[in-house]
PDB file of N, CA and C in Angstrom:
ATOM      1  N   MET A   1      25.607 -21.430 -10.503  1.00  0.00           N
ATOM      2  CA  MET A   1      24.809 -21.569  -9.253  1.00  0.00           C
ATOM      3  C   MET A   1      24.091 -20.368  -8.925  1.00  0.00           C
ATOM      4  N   SER A   2      22.851 -20.454  -8.747  1.00  0.00           N
ATOM      5  CA  SER A   2      22.075 -19.215  -8.392  1.00  0.00           C
ATOM      6  C   SER A   2      21.850 -19.158  -6.875  1.00  0.00           C
ATOM      7  N   ALA A   3      21.883 -17.949  -6.463  1.00  0.00           N
ATOM      8  CA  ALA A   3      21.720 -17.688  -4.961  1.00  0.00           C
ATOM      9  C   ALA A   3      20.206 -17.860  -4.592  1.00  0.00           C
ATOM     10  N   ALA A   4      19.954 -18.467  -3.478  1.00  0.00           N
ATOM     11  CA  ALA A   4      18.503 -18.691  -3.089  1.00  0.00           C
ATOM     12  C   ALA A   4      17.918 -17.229  -2.685  1.00  0.00           C
ATOM     13  N   ARG A   5      16.730 -16.997  -3.108  1.00  0.00           N
ATOM     14  CA  ARG A   5      16.025 -15.797  -2.810  1.00  0.00           C
ATOM     15  C   ARG A   5      15.527 -15.788  -1.391  1.00  0.00           C
ATOM     16  N   ARG A   6      15.838 -14.758  -0.605  1.00  0.00           N
ATOM     17  CA  ARG A   6      15.619 -14.605   0.795  1.00  0.00           C
ATOM     18  C   ARG A   6      14.493 -13.648   1.050  1.00  0.00           C
ATOM     19  N   GLU A   7      13.473 -13.973   1.679  1.00  0.00           N
ATOM     20  CA  GLU A   7      12.371 -12.998   1.917  1.00  0.00           C
ATOM     21  C   GLU A   7      12.430 -12.565   3.406  1.00  0.00           C
ATOM     22  N   THR A   8      12.435 -11.229   3.598  1.00  0.00           N
ATOM     23  CA  THR A   8      12.511 -10.686   4.943  1.00  0.00           C
ATOM     24  C   THR A   8      11.203 -10.827   5.648  1.00  0.00           C
ATOM     25  N   ASP A   9      11.132 -11.276   6.799  1.00  0.00           N
ATOM     26  CA  ASP A   9       9.886 -11.474   7.596  1.00  0.00           C
ATOM     27  C   ASP A   9      10.002 -10.757   8.917  1.00  0.00           C
ATOM     28  N   LEU A  10       8.802 -10.290   9.312  1.00  0.00           N
ATOM     29  CA  LEU A  10       8.762  -9.704  10.794  1.00  0.00           C
ATOM     30  C   LEU A  10       8.648 -10.974  11.709  1.00  0.00           C
ATOM     31  N   PRO A  11       9.522 -10.965  12.711  1.00  0.00           N
ATOM     32  CA  PRO A  11       9.575 -12.098  13.621  1.00  0.00           C
ATOM     33  C   PRO A  11       8.278 -12.392  14.298  1.00  0.00           C
ATOM     34  N   ASP A  12       7.499 -11.453  14.504  1.00  0.00           N
ATOM     35  CA  ASP A  12       6.154 -11.610  15.336  1.00  0.00           C
ATOM     36  C   ASP A  12       4.931 -11.731  14.484  1.00  0.00           C
ATOM     37  N   VAL A  13       5.132 -12.011  13.111  1.00  0.00           N
ATOM     38  CA  VAL A  13       4.034 -12.160  12.216  1.00  0.00           C
ATOM     39  C   VAL A  13       4.111 -13.569  11.720  1.00  0.00           C
ATOM     40  N   GLU A  14       2.925 -14.324  11.804  1.00  0.00           N
ATOM     41  CA  GLU A  14       2.930 -15.717  11.308  1.00  0.00           C
ATOM     42  C   GLU A  14       1.815 -15.768  10.248  1.00  0.00           C
ATOM     43  N   ALA A  15       2.084 -16.307   9.098  1.00  0.00           N
ATOM     44  CA  ALA A  15       1.206 -16.620   8.084  1.00  0.00           C
ATOM     45  C   ALA A  15       0.244 -17.714   8.439  1.00  0.00           C
ATOM     46  N   VAL A  16      -1.043 -17.551   8.447  1.00  0.00           N
ATOM     47  CA  VAL A  16      -1.880 -18.557   8.821  1.00  0.00           C
ATOM     48  C   VAL A  16      -3.029 -18.719   7.652  1.00  0.00           C
ATOM     49  N   GLU A  17      -3.154 -19.876   7.248  1.00  0.00           N
ATOM     50  CA  GLU A  17      -4.187 -20.129   6.182  1.00  0.00           C
ATOM     51  C   GLU A  17      -5.360 -20.756   6.803  1.00  0.00           C
ATOM     52  N   ALA A  18      -6.507 -20.176   6.611  1.00  0.00           N
ATOM     53  CA  ALA A  18      -7.775 -20.581   7.168  1.00  0.00           C
ATOM     54  C   ALA A  18      -8.116 -21.925   6.393  1.00  0.00           C
ATOM     55  N   PRO A  19      -8.837 -22.904   7.109  1.00  0.00           N
ATOM     56  CA  PRO A  19      -9.279 -24.067   6.479  1.00  0.00           C
ATOM     57  C   PRO A  19     -10.178 -23.810   5.250  1.00  0.00           C
ATOM     58  N   GLY A  20      -9.944 -24.394   4.161  1.00  0.00           N
ATOM     59  CA  GLY A  20     -10.696 -24.244   2.990  1.00  0.00           C
ATOM     60  C   GLY A  20     -10.441 -22.924   2.253  1.00  0.00           C
ATOM     61  N   GLU A  21      -9.498 -22.250   2.668  1.00  0.00           N
ATOM     62  CA  GLU A  21      -9.092 -20.904   2.017  1.00  0.00           C
ATOM     63  C   GLU A  21      -8.461 -21.215   0.757  1.00  0.00           C
ATOM     64  N   ALA A  22      -8.941 -20.493  -0.287  1.00  0.00           N
ATOM     65  CA  ALA A  22      -8.421 -20.702  -1.744  1.00  0.00           C
ATOM     66  C   ALA A  22      -7.038 -20.069  -1.759  1.00  0.00           C
ATOM     67  N   ARG A  23      -6.126 -20.788  -2.382  1.00  0.00           N
ATOM     68  CA  ARG A  23      -4.748 -20.294  -2.523  1.00  0.00           C
ATOM     69  C   ARG A  23      -4.852 -19.308  -3.704  1.00  0.00           C
ATOM     70  N   PRO A  24      -4.072 -18.151  -3.763  1.00  0.00           N
ATOM     71  CA  PRO A  24      -4.036 -17.263  -4.783  1.00  0.00           C
ATOM     72  C   PRO A  24      -3.540 -18.063  -6.086  1.00  0.00           C
ATOM     73  N   GLU A  25      -3.985 -17.601  -7.206  1.00  0.00           N
ATOM     74  CA  GLU A  25      -3.589 -18.215  -8.462  1.00  0.00           C
ATOM     75  C   GLU A  25      -2.132 -17.993  -8.691  1.00  0.00           C
ATOM     76  N   HIS A  26      -1.675 -16.810  -8.445  1.00  0.00           N
ATOM     77  CA  HIS A  26      -0.183 -16.417  -8.789  1.00  0.00           C
ATOM     78  C   HIS A  26       0.576 -16.862  -7.587  1.00  0.00           C
ATOM     79  N   THR A  27       1.786 -17.227  -7.866  1.00  0.00           N
ATOM     80  CA  THR A  27       2.660 -17.574  -6.785  1.00  0.00           C
ATOM     81  C   THR A  27       3.927 -16.736  -6.737  1.00  0.00           C
ATOM     82  N   GLU A  28       3.861 -15.593  -7.551  1.00  0.00           N
ATOM     83  CA  GLU A  28       4.980 -14.704  -7.605  1.00  0.00           C
ATOM     84  C   GLU A  28       4.641 -13.515  -6.701  1.00  0.00           C
ATOM     85  N   ASP A  29       5.689 -12.939  -6.236  1.00  0.00           N
ATOM     86  CA  ASP A  29       5.550 -11.624  -5.425  1.00  0.00           C
ATOM     87  C   ASP A  29       5.184 -10.568  -6.348  1.00  0.00           C
ATOM     88  N   THR A  30       4.512  -9.578  -5.798  1.00  0.00           N
ATOM     89  CA  THR A  30       4.089  -8.377  -6.609  1.00  0.00           C
ATOM     90  C   THR A  30       4.943  -7.151  -6.283  1.00  0.00           C
ATOM     91  N   VAL A  31       5.392  -6.477  -7.244  1.00  0.00           N
ATOM     92  CA  VAL A  31       6.196  -5.262  -7.097  1.00  0.00           C
ATOM     93  C   VAL A  31       5.282  -4.091  -7.160  1.00  0.00           C
ATOM     94  N   LEU A  32       5.439  -3.215  -6.158  1.00  0.00           N
ATOM     95  CA  LEU A  32       4.465  -2.003  -6.077  1.00  0.00           C
ATOM     96  C   LEU A  32       5.342  -0.753  -6.001  1.00  0.00           C
ATOM     97  N   LEU A  33       4.930   0.152  -6.828  1.00  0.00           N
ATOM     98  CA  LEU A  33       5.637   1.454  -6.875  1.00  0.00           C
ATOM     99  C   LEU A  33       4.674   2.542  -6.456  1.00  0.00           C
ATOM    100  N   PHE A  34       5.089   3.485  -5.583  1.00  0.00           N
ATOM    101  CA  PHE A  34       4.310   4.606  -5.102  1.00  0.00           C
ATOM    102  C   PHE A  34       4.760   5.928  -5.833  1.00  0.00           C
ATOM    103  N   VAL A  35       3.712   6.680  -6.262  1.00  0.00           N
ATOM    104  CA  VAL A  35       3.941   7.848  -7.018  1.00  0.00           C
ATOM    105  C   VAL A  35       3.237   9.045  -6.324  1.00  0.00           C
ATOM    106  N   GLY A  36       3.987  10.082  -6.000  1.00  0.00           N
ATOM    107  CA  GLY A  36       3.415  11.253  -5.295  1.00  0.00           C
ATOM    108  C   GLY A  36       3.399  11.138  -3.813  1.00  0.00           C
ATOM    109  N   GLY A  37       3.128  12.369  -3.175  1.00  0.00           N
ATOM    110  CA  GLY A  37       3.032  12.350  -1.805  1.00  0.00           C
ATOM    111  C   GLY A  37       4.256  11.925  -0.995  1.00  0.00           C
ATOM    112  N   PRO A  38       4.098  11.637   0.361  1.00  0.00           N
ATOM    113  CA  PRO A  38       5.355  11.353   1.157  1.00  0.00           C
ATOM    114  C   PRO A  38       5.952   9.890   0.793  1.00  0.00           C
ATOM    115  N   LEU A  39       5.227   9.158   0.114  1.00  0.00           N
ATOM    116  CA  LEU A  39       5.819   7.904  -0.298  1.00  0.00           C
ATOM    117  C   LEU A  39       6.369   7.770  -1.625  1.00  0.00           C
ATOM    118  N   ASP A  40       6.422   8.974  -2.389  1.00  0.00           N
ATOM    119  CA  ASP A  40       6.983   8.994  -3.753  1.00  0.00           C
ATOM    120  C   ASP A  40       8.282   8.350  -3.814  1.00  0.00           C
ATOM    121  N   GLY A  41       8.237   7.442  -4.828  1.00  0.00           N
ATOM    122  CA  GLY A  41       9.575   6.689  -5.203  1.00  0.00           C
ATOM    123  C   GLY A  41       9.709   5.429  -4.446  1.00  0.00           C
ATOM    124  N   ARG A  42       8.888   5.118  -3.430  1.00  0.00           N
ATOM    125  CA  ARG A  42       9.053   3.932  -2.617  1.00  0.00           C
ATOM    126  C   ARG A  42       8.618   2.668  -3.469  1.00  0.00           C
ATOM    127  N   VAL A  43       9.385   1.672  -3.420  1.00  0.00           N
ATOM    128  CA  VAL A  43       9.159   0.427  -4.129  1.00  0.00           C
ATOM    129  C   VAL A  43       9.023  -0.672  -3.027  1.00  0.00           C
ATOM    130  N   GLU A  44       7.844  -1.324  -3.070  1.00  0.00           N
ATOM    131  CA  GLU A  44       7.730  -2.482  -2.048  1.00  0.00           C
ATOM    132  C   GLU A  44       7.489  -3.744  -2.799  1.00  0.00           C
ATOM    133  N   VAL A  45       7.848  -4.902  -2.298  1.00  0.00           N
ATOM    134  CA  VAL A  45       7.622  -6.146  -2.814  1.00  0.00           C
ATOM    135  C   VAL A  45       6.613  -6.888  -1.827  1.00  0.00           C
ATOM    136  N   ARG A  46       5.410  -7.149  -2.394  1.00  0.00           N
ATOM    137  CA  ARG A  46       4.361  -7.853  -1.512  1.00  0.00           C
ATOM    138  C   ARG A  46       4.446  -9.295  -1.799  1.00  0.00           C
ATOM    139  N   ALA A  47       4.788 -10.076  -0.739  1.00  0.00           N
ATOM    140  CA  ALA A  47       4.859 -11.570  -0.829  1.00  0.00           C
ATOM    141  C   ALA A  47       3.545 -12.166  -1.456  1.00  0.00           C
ATOM    142  N   ALA A  48       3.710 -13.097  -2.234  1.00  0.00           N
ATOM    143  CA  ALA A  48       2.486 -13.752  -2.851  1.00  0.00           C
ATOM    144  C   ALA A  48       1.579 -14.367  -1.775  1.00  0.00           C
ATOM    145  N   ARG A  49       2.259 -14.806  -0.659  1.00  0.00           N
ATOM    146  CA  ARG A  49       1.418 -15.392   0.477  1.00  0.00           C
ATOM    147  C   ARG A  49       0.449 -14.433   1.113  1.00  0.00           C
ATOM    148  N   HIS A  50       0.580 -13.133   0.863  1.00  0.00           N
ATOM    149  CA  HIS A  50      -0.375 -12.080   1.446  1.00  0.00           C
ATOM    150  C   HIS A  50      -1.455 -11.852   0.436  1.00  0.00           C
ATOM    151  N   GLY A  51      -1.505 -12.462  -0.788  1.00  0.00           N
ATOM    152  CA  GLY A  51      -2.628 -12.285  -1.731  1.00  0.00           C
ATOM    153  C   GLY A  51      -2.467 -11.017  -2.504  1.00  0.00           C
ATOM    154  N   ASP A  52      -3.431 -10.683  -3.155  1.00  0.00           N
ATOM    155  CA  ASP A  52      -3.440  -9.469  -4.147  1.00  0.00           C
ATOM    156  C   ASP A  52      -3.227  -8.181  -3.295  1.00  0.00           C
ATOM    157  N   PRO A  53      -2.655  -7.215  -3.925  1.00  0.00           N
ATOM    158  CA  PRO A  53      -2.415  -5.886  -3.251  1.00  0.00           C
ATOM    159  C   PRO A  53      -3.880  -5.214  -3.007  1.00  0.00           C
ATOM    160  N   LEU A  54      -3.995  -4.465  -1.972  1.00  0.00           N
ATOM    161  CA  LEU A  54      -5.214  -3.728  -1.672  1.00  0.00           C
ATOM    162  C   LEU A  54      -5.397  -2.718  -2.721  1.00  0.00           C
ATOM    163  N   PRO A  55      -6.742  -2.351  -2.982  1.00  0.00           N
ATOM    164  CA  PRO A  55      -7.072  -1.367  -3.997  1.00  0.00           C
ATOM    165  C   PRO A  55      -6.705   0.076  -3.562  1.00  0.00           C
ATOM    166  N   THR A  56      -6.644   0.230  -2.223  1.00  0.00           N
ATOM    167  CA  THR A  56      -6.348   1.565  -1.659  1.00  0.00           C
ATOM    168  C   THR A  56      -5.426   1.473  -0.461  1.00  0.00           C
ATOM    169  N   VAL A  57      -4.395   2.237  -0.281  1.00  0.00           N
ATOM    170  CA  VAL A  57      -3.562   2.200   0.772  1.00  0.00           C
ATOM    171  C   VAL A  57      -3.639   3.632   1.510  1.00  0.00           C
ATOM    172  N   THR A  58      -3.732   3.694   2.784  1.00  0.00           N
ATOM    173  CA  THR A  58      -3.789   4.958   3.521  1.00  0.00           C
ATOM    174  C   THR A  58      -2.501   5.038   4.309  1.00  0.00           C
ATOM    175  N   HIS A  59      -1.833   6.244   4.161  1.00  0.00           N
ATOM    176  CA  HIS A  59      -0.518   6.459   4.795  1.00  0.00           C
ATOM    177  C   HIS A  59      -0.841   7.672   5.844  1.00  0.00           C
ATOM    178  N   VAL A  60      -0.622   7.437   7.147  1.00  0.00           N
ATOM    179  CA  VAL A  60      -0.800   8.542   8.125  1.00  0.00           C
ATOM    180  C   VAL A  60       0.518   8.912   8.604  1.00  0.00           C
ATOM    181  N   HIS A  61       0.845  10.235   8.507  1.00  0.00           N
ATOM    182  CA  HIS A  61       2.159  10.785   8.966  1.00  0.00           C
ATOM    183  C   HIS A  61       1.742  11.705  10.187  1.00  0.00           C
ATOM    184  N   LEU A  62       2.406  11.289  11.314  1.00  0.00           N
ATOM    185  CA  LEU A  62       2.242  12.109  12.481  1.00  0.00           C
ATOM    186  C   LEU A  62       3.618  12.791  12.819  1.00  0.00           C
ATOM    187  N   HIS A  63       3.468  14.062  13.192  1.00  0.00           N
ATOM    188  CA  HIS A  63       4.639  14.884  13.527  1.00  0.00           C
ATOM    189  C   HIS A  63       4.207  15.965  14.418  1.00  0.00           C
ATOM    190  N   ASP A  64       5.011  16.988  14.606  1.00  0.00           N
ATOM    191  CA  ASP A  64       4.825  18.148  15.492  1.00  0.00           C
ATOM    192  C   ASP A  64       3.564  18.849  15.046  1.00  0.00           C
ATOM    193  N   GLY A  65       3.212  18.876  13.739  1.00  0.00           N
ATOM    194  CA  GLY A  65       2.081  19.651  13.238  1.00  0.00           C
ATOM    195  C   GLY A  65       0.896  18.782  13.222  1.00  0.00           C
ATOM    196  N   PRO A  66      -0.065  19.138  12.324  1.00  0.00           N
ATOM    197  CA  PRO A  66      -1.296  18.430  12.216  1.00  0.00           C
ATOM    198  C   PRO A  66      -1.091  17.032  11.465  1.00  0.00           C
ATOM    199  N   LYS A  67      -1.944  16.083  11.767  1.00  0.00           N
ATOM    200  CA  LYS A  67      -1.971  14.725  11.194  1.00  0.00           C
ATOM    201  C   LYS A  67      -2.025  14.886   9.667  1.00  0.00           C
ATOM    202  N   VAL A  68      -1.276  14.217   8.882  1.00  0.00           N
ATOM    203  CA  VAL A  68      -1.272  14.298   7.384  1.00  0.00           C
ATOM    204  C   VAL A  68      -1.731  12.935   6.851  1.00  0.00           C
ATOM    205  N   VAL A  69      -2.836  12.761   6.261  1.00  0.00           N
ATOM    206  CA  VAL A  69      -3.374  11.561   5.704  1.00  0.00           C
ATOM    207  C   VAL A  69      -3.255  11.616   4.198  1.00  0.00           C
ATOM    208  N   SER A  70      -2.599  10.506   3.535  1.00  0.00           N
ATOM    209  CA  SER A  70      -2.534  10.443   2.235  1.00  0.00           C
ATOM    210  C   SER A  70      -3.102   9.064   1.770  1.00  0.00           C
ATOM    211  N   ARG A  71      -3.830   9.186   0.670  1.00  0.00           N
ATOM    212  CA  ARG A  71      -4.415   7.870   0.214  1.00  0.00           C
ATOM    213  C   ARG A  71      -3.854   7.707  -1.261  1.00  0.00           C
ATOM    214  N   TYR A  72      -3.553   6.355  -1.461  1.00  0.00           N
ATOM    215  CA  TYR A  72      -2.973   5.911  -2.735  1.00  0.00           C
ATOM    216  C   TYR A  72      -3.915   4.929  -3.299  1.00  0.00           C
ATOM    217  N   ASP A  73      -4.261   5.049  -4.571  1.00  0.00           N
ATOM    218  CA  ASP A  73      -5.120   4.153  -5.385  1.00  0.00           C
ATOM    219  C   ASP A  73      -4.257   3.330  -6.352  1.00  0.00           C
ATOM    220  N   LEU A  74      -4.511   1.963  -6.329  1.00  0.00           N
ATOM    221  CA  LEU A  74      -3.734   1.085  -7.121  1.00  0.00           C
ATOM    222  C   LEU A  74      -4.148   0.993  -8.639  1.00  0.00           C
ATOM    223  N   GLN A  75      -3.183   1.114  -9.435  1.00  0.00           N
ATOM    224  CA  GLN A  75      -3.435   0.885 -10.927  1.00  0.00           C
ATOM    225  C   GLN A  75      -2.544  -0.368 -11.205  1.00  0.00           C
ATOM    226  N   PRO A  76      -3.210  -1.549 -11.437  1.00  0.00           N
ATOM    227  CA  PRO A  76      -2.592  -2.692 -11.738  1.00  0.00           C
ATOM    228  C   PRO A  76      -1.877  -2.625 -13.229  1.00  0.00           C
ATOM    229  N   LEU A  77      -0.761  -3.150 -13.314  1.00  0.00           N
ATOM    230  CA  LEU A  77      -0.041  -3.287 -14.552  1.00  0.00           C
ATOM    231  C   LEU A  77       0.075  -4.769 -14.972  1.00  0.00           C
ATOM    232  N   PRO A  78       0.424  -5.051 -16.178  1.00  0.00           N
ATOM    233  CA  PRO A  78       0.648  -6.398 -16.567  1.00  0.00           C
ATOM    234  C   PRO A  78       1.579  -7.173 -15.828  1.00  0.00           C
ATOM    235  N   GLY A  79       1.401  -8.435 -15.600  1.00  0.00           N
ATOM    236  CA  GLY A  79       2.261  -9.190 -14.672  1.00  0.00           C
ATOM    237  C   GLY A  79       2.047  -8.845 -13.241  1.00  0.00           C
ATOM    238  N   GLN A  80       2.996  -9.218 -12.476  1.00  0.00           N
ATOM    239  CA  GLN A  80       2.808  -8.979 -11.010  1.00  0.00           C
ATOM    240  C   GLN A  80       3.332  -7.675 -10.591  1.00  0.00           C
ATOM    241  N   THR A  81       2.762  -6.498 -11.168  1.00  0.00           N
ATOM    242  CA  THR A  81       3.344  -5.159 -10.916  1.00  0.00           C
ATOM    243  C   THR A  81       2.071  -4.249 -10.750  1.00  0.00           C
ATOM    244  N   GLY A  82       2.321  -3.173  -9.891  1.00  0.00           N
ATOM    245  CA  GLY A  82       1.191  -2.234  -9.825  1.00  0.00           C
ATOM    246  C   GLY A  82       1.803  -0.899  -9.325  1.00  0.00           C
ATOM    247  N   VAL A  83       1.146   0.197  -9.603  1.00  0.00           N
ATOM    248  CA  VAL A  83       1.515   1.478  -9.156  1.00  0.00           C
ATOM    249  C   VAL A  83       0.413   2.069  -8.341  1.00  0.00           C
ATOM    250  N   TYR A  84       0.789   2.598  -7.165  1.00  0.00           N
ATOM    251  CA  TYR A  84      -0.124   3.351  -6.291  1.00  0.00           C
ATOM    252  C   TYR A  84       0.182   4.803  -6.591  1.00  0.00           C
ATOM    253  N   HIS A  85      -0.959   5.444  -7.080  1.00  0.00           N
ATOM    254  CA  HIS A  85      -0.927   6.913  -7.364  1.00  0.00           C
ATOM    255  C   HIS A  85      -1.555   7.573  -6.198  1.00  0.00           C
ATOM    256  N   LEU A  86      -1.056   8.739  -5.842  1.00  0.00           N
ATOM    257  CA  LEU A  86      -1.552   9.547  -4.770  1.00  0.00           C
ATOM    258  C   LEU A  86      -2.918  10.130  -5.218  1.00  0.00           C
ATOM    259  N   ARG A  87      -3.882   9.981  -4.314  1.00  0.00           N
ATOM    260  CA  ARG A  87      -5.303  10.435  -4.570  1.00  0.00           C
ATOM    261  C   ARG A  87      -5.237  11.859  -4.288  1.00  0.00           C
ATOM    262  N   PRO A  88      -5.901  12.694  -5.363  1.00  0.00           N
ATOM    263  CA  PRO A  88      -5.875  14.167  -5.118  1.00  0.00           C
ATOM    264  C   PRO A  88      -6.674  14.513  -3.833  1.00  0.00           C
ATOM    265  N   ALA A  89      -6.211  15.500  -3.200  1.00  0.00           N
ATOM    266  CA  ALA A  89      -6.754  15.957  -1.951  1.00  0.00           C
ATOM    267  C   ALA A  89      -8.144  16.562  -2.196  1.00  0.00           C
ATOM    268  N   VAL A  90      -9.011  16.313  -1.278  1.00  0.00           N
ATOM    269  CA  VAL A  90     -10.424  16.853  -1.410  1.00  0.00           C
ATOM    270  C   VAL A  90     -10.414  18.093  -0.392  1.00  0.00           C
ATOM    271  N   ARG A  91     -10.709  19.212  -0.985  1.00  0.00           N
ATOM    272  CA  ARG A  91     -10.646  20.386  -0.130  1.00  0.00           C
ATOM    273  C   ARG A  91     -11.923  20.505   0.704  1.00  0.00           C
ATOM    274  N   GLN A  92     -11.704  20.555   2.020  1.00  0.00           N
ATOM    275  CA  GLN A  92     -12.802  20.630   2.981  1.00  0.00           C
ATOM    276  C   GLN A  92     -13.137  22.117   3.097  1.00  0.00           C
ATOM    277  N   PRO A  93     -14.385  22.539   3.090  1.00  0.00           N
ATOM    278  CA  PRO A  93     -14.732  23.872   3.320  1.00  0.00           C
ATOM    279  C   PRO A  93     -14.420  24.460   4.645  1.00  0.00           C
ATOM    280  N   SER A  94     -13.849  25.644   4.732  1.00  0.00           N
ATOM    281  CA  SER A  94     -13.389  26.162   6.017  1.00  0.00           C
ATOM    282  C   SER A  94     -14.613  26.884   6.556  1.00  0.00           C
ATOM    283  N   ARG A  95     -14.607  27.321   7.834  1.00  0.00           N
ATOM    284  CA  ARG A  95     -15.660  28.039   8.464  1.00  0.00           C
ATOM    285  C   ARG A  95     -15.874  29.384   7.718  1.00  0.00           C
ATOM    286  N   ASP A  96     -14.788  29.949   7.084  1.00  0.00           N
ATOM    287  CA  ASP A  96     -14.944  31.201   6.318  1.00  0.00           C
ATOM    288  C   ASP A  96     -15.781  31.113   5.049  1.00  0.00           C
ATOM    289  N   ASP A  97     -15.695  29.808   4.444  1.00  0.00           N
ATOM    290  CA  ASP A  97     -16.465  29.489   3.191  1.00  0.00           C
ATOM    291  C   ASP A  97     -17.922  29.253   3.446  1.00  0.00           C
ATOM    292  N   VAL A  98     -18.341  28.877   4.637  1.00  0.00           N
ATOM    293  CA  VAL A  98     -19.692  28.594   4.845  1.00  0.00           C
ATOM    294  C   VAL A  98     -20.502  29.926   5.128  1.00  0.00           C
ATOM    295  N   ALA A  99     -21.593  30.208   4.460  1.00  0.00           N
ATOM    296  CA  ALA A  99     -22.362  31.388   4.635  1.00  0.00           C
ATOM    297  C   ALA A  99     -23.284  31.117   5.720  1.00  0.00           C
ATOM    298  N   ASP A 100     -23.443  32.126   6.655  1.00  0.00           N
ATOM    299  CA  ASP A 100     -24.313  32.108   7.749  1.00  0.00           C
ATOM    300  C   ASP A 100     -25.745  32.405   7.450  1.00  0.00           C
TER     301      ASP A 100
END
């Protein structure tokens, strides 16, 4: 006898399908792995009802210091799996770098 799979839901979120909205072809959840940055090692399961994973995920970390923004780009893998890799930081020129 197999145990029924239970999905954790947020109580205040309701899935709504728009009239005429196409159903995703796959009905399996997607497993997503994060590599690098503050989310390194995180594994998330995206429910099939949410559709395909986003091509880019932005993570904003607020703390006592400056705001830290990390962007992750999706690399799809065969099956219902994908890896989000940390996007390399783009160095912004400082005031000292700009010639007057």
